[in-house]
Structures are given as C-alpha cells and as structure tokens.
mmCIF file of C-alpha atoms (C1' of nucleotides) in Angstrom:
data_model
loop_
_atom_site.group_PDB
_atom_site.id
_atom_site.type_symbol
_atom_site.label_atom_id
_atom_site.label_comp_id
_atom_site.label_asym_id
_atom_site.label_seq_id
_atom_site.Cartn_x
_atom_site.Cartn_y
_atom_site.Cartn_z
ATOM 1 C CA MET A 1 168.158 70.965 145.177
ATOM 2 C CA ALA A 2 166.095 68.309 143.456
ATOM 3 C CA ARG A 3 163.136 69.434 141.418
ATOM 4 C CA HIS A 4 159.872 67.840 140.470
ATOM 5 C CA ALA A 5 160.320 66.130 137.120
ATOM 6 C CA VAL A 6 158.527 67.676 134.172
ATOM 7 C CA PHE A 7 157.822 65.602 131.111
ATOM 8 C CA SER A 8 158.323 68.298 128.494
ATOM 9 C CA SER A 9 161.828 69.048 129.683
ATOM 10 C CA GLY A 10 163.431 65.625 129.830
ATOM 11 C CA ALA A 11 161.140 63.050 128.323
ATOM 12 C CA LYS A 12 163.889 60.522 127.900
ATOM 13 C CA LEU A 13 164.284 60.181 131.625
ATOM 14 C CA TRP A 14 160.722 58.969 131.830
ATOM 15 C CA ARG A 15 159.386 55.498 131.319
ATOM 16 C CA SER A 16 156.078 54.527 129.924
ATOM 17 C CA LEU A 17 153.247 52.056 130.020
ATOM 18 C CA ALA A 18 150.633 51.596 127.340
ATOM 19 C CA CYS A 19 147.371 52.798 128.819
ATOM 20 C CA ALA A 20 144.529 54.663 127.141
ATOM 21 C CA LYS A 21 142.864 57.601 128.842
ATOM 22 C CA SER A 22 139.597 55.741 128.606
ATOM 23 C CA GLU A 23 141.129 53.169 130.943
ATOM 24 C CA LEU A 24 142.686 55.642 133.338
ATOM 25 C CA ARG A 25 142.234 59.319 134.022
ATOM 26 C CA LEU A 26 144.885 60.419 136.473
ATOM 27 C CA ASP A 27 143.145 63.632 137.437
ATOM 28 C CA LEU A 28 139.881 61.952 138.368
ATOM 29 C CA THR A 29 141.336 58.797 139.853
ATOM 30 C CA LEU A 30 143.932 60.501 142.019
ATOM 31 C CA ALA A 31 141.762 63.360 143.267
ATOM 32 C CA CYS A 32 138.357 61.776 143.859
ATOM 33 C CA GLY A 33 138.993 61.030 147.504
ATOM 34 C CA GLN A 34 140.111 57.406 147.435
ATOM 35 C CA THR A 35 143.690 58.457 148.137
ATOM 36 C CA PHE A 36 144.931 61.581 149.847
ATOM 37 C CA ARG A 37 148.576 61.304 148.894
ATOM 38 C CA TRP A 38 148.837 62.740 145.378
ATOM 39 C CA ARG A 39 149.152 66.372 144.341
ATOM 40 C CA GLU A 40 149.136 67.977 140.942
ATOM 41 C CA THR A 41 152.614 69.474 141.126
ATOM 42 C CA SER A 42 152.458 70.988 137.659
ATOM 43 C CA GLU A 43 149.882 70.845 134.931
ATOM 44 C CA GLY A 44 148.877 67.247 134.350
ATOM 45 C CA HIS A 45 151.726 66.022 136.561
ATOM 46 C CA TRP A 46 150.820 64.094 139.692
ATOM 47 C CA THR A 47 153.410 63.515 142.392
ATOM 48 C CA GLY A 48 153.015 61.199 145.346
ATOM 49 C CA VAL A 49 154.358 58.303 147.355
ATOM 50 C CA MET A 50 153.505 54.720 146.543
ATOM 51 C CA GLY A 51 155.287 51.542 147.551
ATOM 52 C CA GLY A 52 157.974 53.439 149.419
ATOM 53 C CA ARG A 53 158.977 55.470 146.352
ATOM 54 C CA VAL A 54 158.265 58.954 145.164
ATOM 55 C CA TRP A 55 156.699 59.156 141.718
ATOM 56 C CA THR A 56 155.571 61.733 139.232
ATOM 57 C CA LEU A 57 152.948 60.571 136.761
ATOM 58 C CA THR A 58 151.516 62.139 133.667
ATOM 59 C CA GLN A 59 149.713 60.827 130.622
ATOM 60 C CA THR A 60 149.086 61.306 126.945
ATOM 61 C CA GLU A 61 146.218 59.826 124.994
ATOM 62 C CA ASP A 62 147.518 56.249 124.929
ATOM 63 C CA THR A 63 150.402 56.292 127.350
ATOM 64 C CA LEU A 64 151.018 56.551 131.050
ATOM 65 C CA TRP A 65 154.384 58.170 131.746
ATOM 66 C CA TYR A 66 156.202 57.820 135.048
ATOM 67 C CA TYR A 67 159.291 59.124 136.756
ATOM 68 C CA VAL A 68 160.703 57.529 139.894
ATOM 69 C CA TYR A 69 162.971 59.584 142.122
ATOM 70 C CA THR A 70 166.076 57.874 143.394
ATOM 71 C CA ASN A 71 167.791 60.526 145.450
ATOM 72 C CA HIS A 72 167.184 59.985 149.125
ATOM 73 C CA ALA A 73 167.017 62.541 151.834
ATOM 74 C CA GLY A 74 170.529 61.470 152.760
ATOM 75 C CA GLY A 75 171.394 60.291 156.272
ATOM 76 C CA LYS A 76 168.536 61.532 158.359
ATOM 77 C CA ASN A 77 165.683 59.659 156.806
ATOM 78 C CA LYS A 78 164.110 58.237 159.893
ATOM 79 C CA PRO A 79 160.896 59.466 161.371
ATOM 80 C CA GLU A 80 161.400 62.220 163.904
ATOM 81 C CA LYS A 81 160.953 59.850 166.757
ATOM 82 C CA THR A 82 161.308 56.121 166.998
ATOM 83 C CA ASP A 83 161.364 54.462 170.343
ATOM 84 C CA SER A 84 160.022 51.132 169.327
ATOM 85 C CA LEU A 85 161.995 47.978 168.931
ATOM 86 C CA ARG A 86 159.395 46.532 166.645
ATOM 87 C CA ILE A 87 160.431 48.956 163.949
ATOM 88 C CA ASP A 88 163.187 46.671 162.751
ATOM 89 C CA GLU A 89 160.998 43.893 161.537
ATOM 90 C CA GLU A 90 158.901 46.342 159.611
ATOM 91 C CA GLU A 91 161.781 48.053 157.944
ATOM 92 C CA ALA A 92 162.482 44.862 156.114
ATOM 93 C CA GLN A 93 159.222 45.491 154.319
ATOM 94 C CA SER A 94 160.113 48.854 152.929
ATOM 95 C CA VAL A 95 162.574 47.869 150.267
ATOM 96 C CA PRO A 96 165.242 50.432 149.548
ATOM 97 C CA PRO A 97 164.227 51.692 146.125
ATOM 98 C CA THR A 98 166.832 50.352 143.782
ATOM 99 C CA PRO A 99 165.675 51.581 140.405
ATOM 100 C CA ASP A 100 164.375 48.696 138.364
ATOM 101 C CA PRO A 101 162.135 49.541 135.417
ATOM 102 C CA LYS A 102 160.585 46.085 135.399
ATOM 103 C CA VAL A 103 159.650 46.227 139.044
ATOM 104 C CA GLU A 104 158.359 49.753 138.807
ATOM 105 C CA ALA A 105 156.189 49.046 135.798
ATOM 106 C CA GLU A 106 154.726 46.121 137.666
ATOM 107 C CA MET A 107 154.112 48.258 140.741
ATOM 108 C CA LEU A 108 152.113 50.672 138.632
ATOM 109 C CA ARG A 109 150.125 47.934 136.918
ATOM 110 C CA ASP A 110 149.270 46.573 140.308
ATOM 111 C CA TYR A 111 148.460 49.942 141.877
ATOM 112 C CA PHE A 112 146.155 50.942 139.047
ATOM 113 C CA GLN A 113 144.906 47.381 138.566
ATOM 114 C CA LEU A 114 145.434 47.678 134.838
ATOM 115 C CA HIS A 115 144.429 44.060 134.265
ATOM 116 C CA VAL A 116 140.851 45.164 134.920
ATOM 117 C CA LYS A 117 139.362 46.338 131.636
ATOM 118 C CA LEU A 118 137.519 49.455 132.681
ATOM 119 C CA GLY A 119 136.068 50.120 129.236
ATOM 120 C CA ASP A 120 134.277 46.779 129.266
ATOM 121 C CA LEU A 121 132.915 47.429 132.738
ATOM 122 C CA TYR A 122 131.645 50.882 131.736
ATOM 123 C CA ARG A 123 129.745 49.281 128.864
ATOM 124 C CA GLU A 124 128.168 46.726 131.170
ATOM 125 C CA TRP A 125 127.191 49.292 133.786
ATOM 126 C CA GLY A 126 125.816 51.592 131.123
ATOM 127 C CA ALA A 127 123.716 48.820 129.630
ATOM 128 C CA ALA A 128 122.214 48.013 133.008
ATOM 129 C CA ASP A 129 121.745 51.579 134.182
ATOM 130 C CA CYS A 130 120.801 54.508 131.969
ATOM 131 C CA HIS A 131 121.749 57.082 134.572
ATOM 132 C CA PHE A 132 125.238 55.672 134.643
ATOM 133 C CA LYS A 133 125.333 55.888 130.872
ATOM 134 C CA GLU A 134 124.691 59.625 131.008
ATOM 135 C CA ILE A 135 127.629 60.142 133.301
ATOM 136 C CA ALA A 136 129.987 57.651 131.718
ATOM 137 C CA ASP A 137 130.979 59.578 128.623
ATOM 138 C CA ILE A 138 132.340 62.492 130.590
ATOM 139 C CA PHE A 139 133.747 60.735 133.631
ATOM 140 C CA THR A 140 135.760 58.089 131.848
ATOM 141 C CA GLY A 141 138.741 56.333 133.333
ATOM 142 C CA VAL A 142 137.722 56.547 136.989
ATOM 143 C CA ARG A 143 139.521 53.557 138.330
ATOM 144 C CA MET A 144 139.819 51.928 141.714
ATOM 145 C CA LEU A 145 143.350 51.983 143.128
ATOM 146 C CA ARG A 146 144.797 48.959 144.879
ATOM 147 C CA GLN A 147 146.160 50.730 147.906
ATOM 148 C CA ASP A 148 148.296 49.590 150.746
ATOM 149 C CA PRO A 149 145.920 48.314 153.450
ATOM 150 C CA THR A 150 147.628 50.102 156.325
ATOM 151 C CA GLU A 151 147.722 53.429 154.544
ATOM 152 C CA CYS A 152 144.141 53.056 153.423
ATOM 153 C CA LEU A 153 142.797 52.074 156.832
ATOM 154 C CA PHE A 154 144.513 54.819 158.788
ATOM 155 C CA SER A 155 143.755 57.455 156.199
ATOM 156 C CA PHE A 156 140.084 56.603 156.281
ATOM 157 C CA ILE A 157 139.911 56.615 160.044
ATOM 158 C CA CYS A 158 140.656 60.310 159.577
ATOM 159 C CA THR A 159 137.663 60.855 157.309
ATOM 160 C CA SER A 160 134.882 60.703 159.864
ATOM 161 C CA ASN A 161 132.897 63.894 160.221
ATOM 162 C CA ASN A 162 135.361 65.569 157.948
ATOM 163 C CA HIS A 163 135.889 66.911 154.459
ATOM 164 C CA ILE A 164 138.451 66.144 151.782
ATOM 165 C CA SER A 165 140.613 69.233 151.976
ATOM 166 C CA ARG A 166 141.103 68.870 155.682
ATOM 167 C CA ILE A 167 141.693 65.127 155.409
ATOM 168 C CA GLN A 168 144.455 65.743 152.884
ATOM 169 C CA GLY A 169 146.230 68.058 155.263
ATOM 170 C CA MET A 170 145.842 65.651 158.144
ATOM 171 C CA VAL A 171 147.240 62.691 156.216
ATOM 172 C CA GLU A 172 150.135 64.818 155.096
ATOM 173 C CA ARG A 173 150.898 65.839 158.661
ATOM 174 C CA LEU A 174 150.547 62.241 159.763
ATOM 175 C CA CYS A 175 153.206 61.118 157.296
ATOM 176 C CA GLN A 176 155.424 64.044 158.103
ATOM 177 C CA ALA A 177 155.297 63.381 161.807
ATOM 178 C CA LEU A 178 155.556 59.588 161.839
ATOM 179 C CA GLY A 179 156.704 58.404 158.437
ATOM 180 C CA THR A 180 160.153 57.796 157.040
ATOM 181 C CA ARG A 181 161.411 60.703 155.037
ATOM 182 C CA LEU A 182 162.094 59.772 151.429
ATOM 183 C CA CYS A 183 163.249 62.867 149.601
ATOM 184 C CA GLN A 184 162.703 66.537 149.028
ATOM 185 C CA LEU A 185 161.571 68.085 145.752
ATOM 186 C CA ASP A 186 161.491 71.853 145.439
ATOM 187 C CA GLN A 187 160.106 72.984 148.788
ATOM 188 C CA THR A 188 158.222 69.786 149.486
ATOM 189 C CA SER A 189 159.496 66.837 151.478
ATOM 190 C CA TYR A 190 157.989 63.451 150.845
ATOM 191 C CA HIS A 191 157.480 60.840 153.521
ATOM 192 C CA ASP A 192 156.424 57.239 153.480
ATOM 193 C CA PHE A 193 153.218 56.346 155.269
ATOM 194 C CA PRO A 194 153.896 55.510 158.936
ATOM 195 C CA THR A 195 154.347 51.889 159.923
ATOM 196 C CA LEU A 196 151.907 50.157 162.240
ATOM 197 C CA SER A 197 154.362 50.189 165.086
ATOM 198 C CA SER A 198 155.071 53.878 164.816
ATOM 199 C CA LEU A 199 151.327 54.494 164.853
ATOM 200 C CA ALA A 200 150.945 52.306 167.921
ATOM 201 C CA ASP A 201 153.399 54.231 170.085
ATOM 202 C CA SER A 202 151.858 55.458 173.277
ATOM 203 C CA ASP A 203 152.604 59.116 172.692
ATOM 204 C CA VAL A 204 150.959 59.148 169.285
ATOM 205 C CA GLU A 205 147.551 60.258 170.476
ATOM 206 C CA GLU A 206 148.896 63.350 172.126
ATOM 207 C CA ARG A 207 151.133 64.217 169.203
ATOM 208 C CA LEU A 208 148.328 63.861 166.725
ATOM 209 C CA ARG A 209 145.965 65.880 168.839
ATOM 210 C CA ASP A 210 148.503 68.653 168.732
ATOM 211 C CA LEU A 211 148.468 68.320 164.963
ATOM 212 C CA GLY A 212 144.735 68.903 164.848
ATOM 213 C CA PHE A 213 143.413 65.356 164.513
ATOM 214 C CA GLY A 214 140.820 65.845 167.219
ATOM 215 C CA TYR A 215 139.142 62.756 168.598
ATOM 216 C CA ARG A 216 140.499 60.685 165.697
ATOM 217 C CA ALA A 217 143.961 60.789 167.282
ATOM 218 C CA ARG A 218 142.927 58.190 169.823
ATOM 219 C CA PHE A 219 141.324 55.956 167.196
ATOM 220 C CA LEU A 220 144.476 55.895 165.122
ATOM 221 C CA GLN A 221 146.741 54.943 167.980
ATOM 222 C CA GLN A 222 144.313 52.424 169.440
ATOM 223 C CA SER A 223 143.607 50.708 166.155
ATOM 224 C CA ALA A 224 147.299 50.312 165.451
ATOM 225 C CA LYS A 225 147.933 48.949 168.898
ATOM 226 C CA GLN A 226 145.003 46.587 168.728
ATOM 227 C CA ILE A 227 146.121 45.169 165.413
ATOM 228 C CA LEU A 228 149.653 44.539 166.627
ATOM 229 C CA ASP A 229 148.627 43.203 170.027
ATOM 230 C CA THR A 230 145.870 40.882 168.993
ATOM 231 C CA HIS A 231 146.566 39.990 165.379
ATOM 232 C CA GLY A 232 150.048 40.876 164.214
ATOM 233 C CA LEU A 233 151.838 42.798 161.554
ATOM 234 C CA ARG A 234 150.545 40.930 158.536
ATOM 235 C CA TRP A 235 146.918 40.654 159.576
ATOM 236 C CA LEU A 236 145.630 43.521 157.482
ATOM 237 C CA ASP A 237 147.291 42.262 154.324
ATOM 238 C CA GLY A 238 145.853 38.846 155.034
ATOM 239 C CA LEU A 239 142.344 40.217 154.826
ATOM 240 C CA ARG A 240 142.838 40.351 151.076
ATOM 241 C CA ASN A 241 142.430 36.596 151.079
ATOM 242 C CA VAL A 242 139.124 36.313 152.902
ATOM 243 C CA LEU A 243 135.581 36.989 151.806
ATOM 244 C CA TYR A 244 134.194 40.513 151.734
ATOM 245 C CA LEU A 245 131.874 40.243 154.708
ATOM 246 C CA GLU A 246 134.476 38.550 156.843
ATOM 247 C CA ALA A 247 137.042 41.255 156.125
ATOM 248 C CA ARG A 248 134.448 43.933 156.747
ATOM 249 C CA ASP A 249 133.476 42.524 160.138
ATOM 250 C CA ALA A 250 137.105 42.097 161.091
ATOM 251 C CA LEU A 251 137.817 45.745 160.328
ATOM 252 C CA ARG A 252 134.795 46.909 162.256
ATOM 253 C CA THR A 253 136.225 45.538 165.475
ATOM 254 C CA LEU A 254 138.787 48.342 165.358
ATOM 255 C CA PRO A 255 138.116 51.607 167.157
ATOM 256 C CA GLY A 256 137.081 54.377 164.821
ATOM 257 C CA VAL A 257 136.129 51.911 162.102
ATOM 258 C CA GLY A 258 132.446 51.672 161.357
ATOM 259 C CA THR A 259 130.538 50.458 158.337
ATOM 260 C CA LYS A 260 131.554 53.230 155.990
ATOM 261 C CA VAL A 261 135.269 53.158 156.728
ATOM 262 C CA ALA A 262 135.360 49.361 156.678
ATOM 263 C CA ASP A 263 133.744 49.353 153.242
ATOM 264 C CA CYS A 264 136.221 51.916 151.961
ATOM 265 C CA VAL A 265 139.151 49.801 153.058
ATOM 266 C CA CYS A 266 137.577 46.648 151.651
ATOM 267 C CA LEU A 267 137.047 48.288 148.283
ATOM 268 C CA MET A 268 140.211 50.334 148.039
ATOM 269 C CA ALA A 269 142.822 48.070 149.567
ATOM 270 C CA LEU A 270 141.461 44.577 150.151
ATOM 271 C CA ASP A 271 140.339 43.590 146.653
ATOM 272 C CA LYS A 272 136.624 43.590 147.497
ATOM 273 C CA SER A 273 135.253 45.114 144.307
ATOM 274 C CA GLU A 274 131.678 44.530 145.434
ATOM 275 C CA ALA A 275 131.991 46.709 148.539
ATOM 276 C CA VAL A 276 129.916 49.883 148.236
ATOM 277 C CA PRO A 277 130.817 52.493 150.850
ATOM 278 C CA VAL A 278 127.636 54.319 151.774
ATOM 279 C CA ASP A 279 127.979 57.762 153.266
ATOM 280 C CA THR A 280 125.478 60.605 153.423
ATOM 281 C CA HIS A 281 126.607 61.652 149.979
ATOM 282 C CA VAL A 282 126.010 58.276 148.356
ATOM 283 C CA TRP A 283 122.684 58.136 150.136
ATOM 284 C CA GLN A 284 121.749 61.433 148.502
ATOM 285 C CA ILE A 285 122.758 60.052 145.112
ATOM 286 C CA ALA A 286 120.660 56.944 145.659
ATOM 287 C CA LYS A 287 117.623 58.989 146.589
ATOM 288 C CA ARG A 288 118.032 61.707 143.997
ATOM 289 C CA ASP A 289 119.123 59.716 140.948
ATOM 290 C CA TYR A 290 117.659 56.307 141.687
ATOM 291 C CA LYS A 291 114.521 57.236 143.563
ATOM 292 C CA PHE A 292 115.713 55.053 146.325
ATOM 293 C CA THR A 293 113.430 55.262 149.325
ATOM 294 C CA ALA A 294 113.942 53.265 152.440
ATOM 295 C CA ASP A 295 110.826 51.494 153.588
ATOM 296 C CA ASN A 296 109.983 53.775 156.462
ATOM 297 C CA ARG A 297 111.596 57.082 155.580
ATOM 298 C CA GLN A 298 114.680 56.673 157.669
ATOM 299 C CA LYS A 299 116.035 59.813 159.149
ATOM 300 C CA THR A 300 119.543 58.615 159.692
ATOM 301 C CA LEU A 301 122.027 56.385 157.952
ATOM 302 C CA THR A 302 121.268 53.245 159.897
ATOM 303 C CA GLU A 303 122.873 49.867 159.482
ATOM 304 C CA LYS A 304 119.859 48.764 157.527
ATOM 305 C CA VAL A 305 120.081 51.666 155.097
ATOM 306 C CA HIS A 306 123.738 50.878 154.539
ATOM 307 C CA ARG A 307 122.916 47.310 153.704
ATOM 308 C CA ASP A 308 119.913 48.095 151.557
ATOM 309 C CA ILE A 309 121.709 50.674 149.463
ATOM 310 C CA GLY A 310 124.735 48.425 149.098
ATOM 311 C CA ASP A 311 122.534 45.535 148.010
ATOM 312 C CA PHE A 312 120.630 47.781 145.646
ATOM 313 C CA PHE A 313 123.753 48.891 143.829
ATOM 314 C CA ARG A 314 125.268 45.417 143.799
ATOM 315 C CA LYS A 315 122.149 44.115 142.159
ATOM 316 C CA LEU A 316 122.213 46.937 139.635
ATOM 317 C CA TRP A 317 125.898 46.882 138.753
ATOM 318 C CA GLY A 318 127.127 43.428 139.664
ATOM 319 C CA PRO A 319 130.361 42.222 141.247
ATOM 320 C CA TYR A 320 132.275 45.435 140.514
ATOM 321 C CA ALA A 321 129.601 47.635 142.057
ATOM 322 C CA GLY A 322 132.133 49.417 144.220
ATOM 323 C CA TRP A 323 134.003 50.544 141.124
ATOM 324 C CA ALA A 324 130.868 51.849 139.502
ATOM 325 C CA HIS A 325 129.912 53.651 142.682
ATOM 326 C CA SER A 326 133.194 55.545 142.590
ATOM 327 C CA VAL A 327 132.412 56.846 139.107
ATOM 328 C CA LEU A 328 129.143 58.350 140.284
ATOM 329 C CA PHE A 329 130.741 59.581 143.440
ATOM 330 C CA CYS A 330 133.429 61.298 141.437
ATOM 331 C CA SER A 331 130.933 62.835 139.043
ATOM 332 C CA ASP A 332 129.122 64.381 141.973
ATOM 333 C CA LEU A 333 132.107 66.088 143.536
ATOM 334 C CA LYS A 334 131.905 69.829 143.458
ATOM 335 C CA LYS A 335 135.415 70.205 142.153
ATOM 336 C CA PHE A 336 134.605 68.208 139.026
ATOM 337 C CA GLN A 337 131.369 69.950 138.108
ATOM 338 C CA ASN A 338 133.243 72.038 135.559
ATOM 339 C CA LEU A 339 133.692 68.890 133.465
ATOM 340 C CA ARG A 340 129.992 68.388 133.054
ATOM 341 C CA GLY A 341 128.522 69.743 129.863
ATOM 342 C CA ASP A 342 124.908 69.101 128.993
ATOM 343 C CA THR A 343 124.401 66.603 131.758
ATOM 344 C CA SER A 344 124.622 69.307 134.376
ATOM 345 C CA LEU A 345 121.379 70.590 132.949
ATOM 346 C CA THR A 346 119.619 67.305 133.448
ATOM 347 C CA GLN A 347 121.312 67.335 136.777
ATOM 348 C CA SER A 348 119.747 70.580 137.903
ATOM 349 C CA LYS A 349 116.440 69.328 136.624
ATOM 350 C CA LYS A 350 116.830 66.413 138.943
ATOM 351 C CA GLU A 351 117.625 68.784 141.767
ATOM 352 C CA GLU A 352 114.308 70.467 141.208
ATOM 353 C CA GLU A 353 112.510 67.169 141.226
ATOM 354 C CA ARG A 354 114.092 66.405 144.515
ATOM 355 C CA GLU A 355 112.848 69.673 145.947
ATOM 356 C CA GLY A 356 109.386 68.887 144.748
ATOM 357 C CA GLU A 357 109.517 65.600 146.589
ATOM 358 C CA SER A 358 106.375 64.689 144.704
ATOM 359 C CA LYS A 359 106.784 61.331 143.108
ATOM 360 C CA LYS A 360 108.477 58.594 144.921
ATOM 361 C CA VAL A 361 109.049 55.406 143.145
ATOM 362 C CA LYS A 362 109.451 52.549 145.482
ATOM 363 C CA ILE A 363 112.135 50.212 144.422
ATOM 364 C CA LYS A 364 111.620 46.625 145.258
ATOM 365 C CA ARG A 365 114.450 44.962 146.977
ATOM 366 C CA GLU A 366 114.542 41.464 148.208
ATOM 367 C CA LEU A 367 115.885 41.464 151.702
ATOM 368 C CA ASP A 368 117.318 38.301 153.022
ATOM 369 C CA GLY A 369 117.023 39.899 156.412
ATOM 370 C CA HIS A 370 119.356 37.732 158.315
ATOM 371 C CA GLU A 371 122.170 39.635 159.840
ATOM 372 C CA LYS A 372 124.133 38.356 162.703
ATOM 373 C CA LYS A 373 123.493 40.155 165.907
ATOM 374 C CA ARG A 374 126.301 42.413 166.909
ATOM 375 C CA LYS A 375 127.843 42.696 170.304
ATOM 376 C CA PRO A 376 129.106 46.013 171.610
ATOM 377 C CA LYS A 377 132.484 46.903 170.218
ATOM 378 C CA ALA A 378 134.404 46.261 173.379
ATOM 379 C CA GLU A 379 133.188 42.681 173.546
ATOM 380 C CA ARG A 380 133.711 41.934 169.913
ATOM 381 C CA ARG A 381 137.365 42.736 170.150
ATOM 382 C CA LYS A 382 138.641 39.374 171.310
ATOM 383 C CA LYS A 383 136.343 37.408 169.093
ATOM 384 C CA ALA A 384 137.774 38.914 165.975
ATOM 385 C CA LYS A 385 140.652 36.536 166.190
ATOM 386 C CA ILE A 386 139.867 35.128 162.826
ATOM 387 C CA SER A 387 142.885 33.242 161.683
ATOM 388 C CA VAL A 388 143.904 34.462 158.326
ATOM 389 C CA LYS A 389 146.488 32.948 156.125
ATOM 390 C CA THR A 390 149.039 35.581 155.370
ATOM 391 C CA GLU A 391 149.959 36.103 151.808
ATOM 392 C CA GLU A 392 152.922 34.225 150.441
ATOM 393 C CA VAL A 393 155.445 36.622 149.144
ATOM 394 C "C1'" DC B 1 116.593 48.083 165.091
ATOM 395 C "C1'" DT B 2 115.961 53.317 165.532
ATOM 396 C "C1'" DA B 3 116.912 57.862 167.322
ATOM 397 C "C1'" DG B 4 119.680 61.159 169.775
ATOM 398 C "C1'" DT B 5 124.093 62.927 171.255
ATOM 399 C "C1'" DA B 6 128.987 63.845 171.973
ATOM 400 C "C1'" DC B 7 133.265 64.055 169.758
ATOM 401 C "C1'" DC B 8 137.883 67.780 167.422
ATOM 402 C "C1'" DT B 9 138.482 71.355 164.206
ATOM 403 C "C1'" DG B 10 138.005 74.704 160.708
ATOM 404 C "C1'" DA B 11 134.844 76.822 156.831
ATOM 405 C "C1'" DC C 1 127.483 71.351 159.130
ATOM 406 C "C1'" DA C 2 131.373 68.398 156.925
ATOM 407 C "C1'" DG C 3 132.250 61.864 152.845
ATOM 408 C "C1'" DG C 4 131.187 58.881 160.832
ATOM 409 C "C1'" DT C 5 131.624 56.269 165.029
ATOM 410 C "C1'" DA C 6 130.574 54.960 169.734
ATOM 411 C "C1'" DC C 7 127.484 54.903 173.261
ATOM 412 C "C1'" DT C 8 122.987 55.263 175.379
ATOM 413 C "C1'" DA C 9 118.042 55.205 175.766
#
DNA sequence: CTAGTACCTGA
DNA sequence: CAGGTACTA
C-alpha cells in the first residue's frame, strides 16, 4: 500500500522551489483556517489535495519541497454516486495528473502566489501600524492562498455558526461523499473537491444532512444549483475578472452566502486582496487592539459594522489589507498561542484593558455613506445576472 | 438601518 | 456558545 512520502527517507524523489520561510510558513498558512484540506501527516509534512493532485509539502529555511503522488486509486475512482449528465463537461476540467515538474512547480507558485513579495508587504504594514509590527516578527510567512473558487465557496458556506475543527471534518466528509477519489496513502483516502454538478444533485441535501451538515446542507445544494441554472459552470471563475464589490454582491445572491462568506471567497479565491472578512473574532481584534468603537455601540455585527471595520483596515493597511488581516487573525488563534513569546504578555495586558473598558479612543473614519439599497435575497436572485467574461485558458 | 430569532450539531 | 445567514418586526 502506498505511504505518505517523507523527505528524510527519499529526498531525491522530491522537487523543490526556492522560497524562504519568511515568505511562506506552511504550518501557519495551511492551518489558519483559510483552507480545510491540508493535514500535517508527519512532522513538518503537509499533505492535501490541490488542482486535482495529491501533494505532500515540507520546507527548509530557503526551500519549499514537494512530492506529487501519481498512483491512482485504480478503476473505481468515481464519486460514490453520479446520476448527472452534466458531469462529463466538468471532467474535462480535472486534468489527469500526468507528472510534469514544470507544470507542478507553476501550480505551486500560483497556489501560494509566490510572485507577491510578502516580506515587503510586512515592512509596509509594520511601518503603518505598530501593533502589526509587534506581531510580525513571530508570525512571519502567513500568506494568502489562491484557492479554487468552487472549493473555497462551498467550504466557507460550511463555516457559519461553526468552528474550525468541525468544519474540517465536514469538508472532509463532503469530499469523501461527492468527490472523485484520487488515491489512498496509509489509511487515508484522498478525494478531489466535488464538482458543481455533483453538489447540485437533488439528493445532496438529504445526504449531507445525514453527514451532520445541519441546515447548511440545503445551502450547499441550492447554491450549486443556482449557479448552474442561472449563470453556468464558469461563472465563479469569471468573478476573478471583475471588481471586488461586484464579485462580492454577486456571491451574496447565493443562499447561505452573506457578507462574511462572500468576503472570504473574494479574498481567498477571487484575487481581491483588499477584501477584509469581518467576523465576531475580527471585530474583537478591532476593538481590543485598535480601540475601534462603532459610533453607537452596536450590539451586533451589522452591515454597517462590517463596512466600517473593512474600511478602517483598508485605510490602515492599503490594497493588501485582506492579507494583513489574515496575519492578525492567525496570531490570535488559540492553537498558535504557543508561538508567542514576550508579546503574549503585552497581549494579556491588553486583555485587562479591555475588561476595564475605561478609555475608549474614538477613531475617525470618513464614511462615504452611500450604499445601494438591498432587496430581499429572493428578489435579488434574477438580477445577479451580471455578464462576466470567462477567463481565457 | 437595527435588533431579535431560528437554524443543525457537537464541545 | 461556536469564525453566520435569512427572515421578521
């Protein structure tokens, strides 16, 4: 049976890419909640599915090492159930992985967006924001992935009212139930992310409910169906070519996709580096570390708070605000607190300040205050027929 | 535009 | 309650 590749016992089977740890930290980038598809299969080794292939990644100080698995699950590599005719046109998309070092290196460069010089950005953010500077030296190399739009969207529909560990399990079950099987390594089988048409099948809601998806099961199936019925297979990918706010509004017409999820997909899959996903957690960060106070002490995360916090961070960090946000987000995750040294002390000091609730510094924000009025979701549906030029391939 | 509430499930 | 969204007052 095939095993997970380990660098120390077969280094010559691996390929490499020059990439400093300051530009990319696999552990932080792959486990900070932007993707739910990678696992640390042995120390420092991360295994997952990307671009229809199974990879194991590891890194040394100046090098990113990768191993691509070629052995398929032989014969029965279809999803458990396929009763859709539309499958065929999609299968053309998932290229059978013929090993090609050039292609694979390029896939990685694209996935990790290595053309973006993270070190330079860190310096800029640190110069503009002293709190960021405190964090930056420890949480280096937190990089935005360029994920597949379909995978990103449907993964994040699962995140509502939910926590990371459970989301990971759900996404795994989703792929297992509806995705093409790629290979098996040790006891683990790896599946591709389901296609839109397999997600749109009418029995999907019930199947996913049985798998513990709760009310999100309906959202997943309905969103897939709505995309195929009213826009088409390539629509999501096409949103990479339109402006941030247009893509965001388009996504929000889908069931189960609100402001937060739309911003996640914009940032993580649609090349909108300025998108800042605001959840309760980010709101806490804004209040605690940036003394951000909404004008009238909002109780809930309203549309206005979303916009104000997003604008605040964009003004502070600039056009890559979404990337900077992910660094702070990562640094605040419980599972990474062990990395903090001295800063955790200043951190707990800040906690105390928050308890005290004594001094509130109002931050001035210029509000353009002109947002288009929104219709109820059901009505918006048809209108979202924004024609989008699909990407030339 | 804000506030409240239901929605699945498992800690 | 948890990294929300949809619907209603």
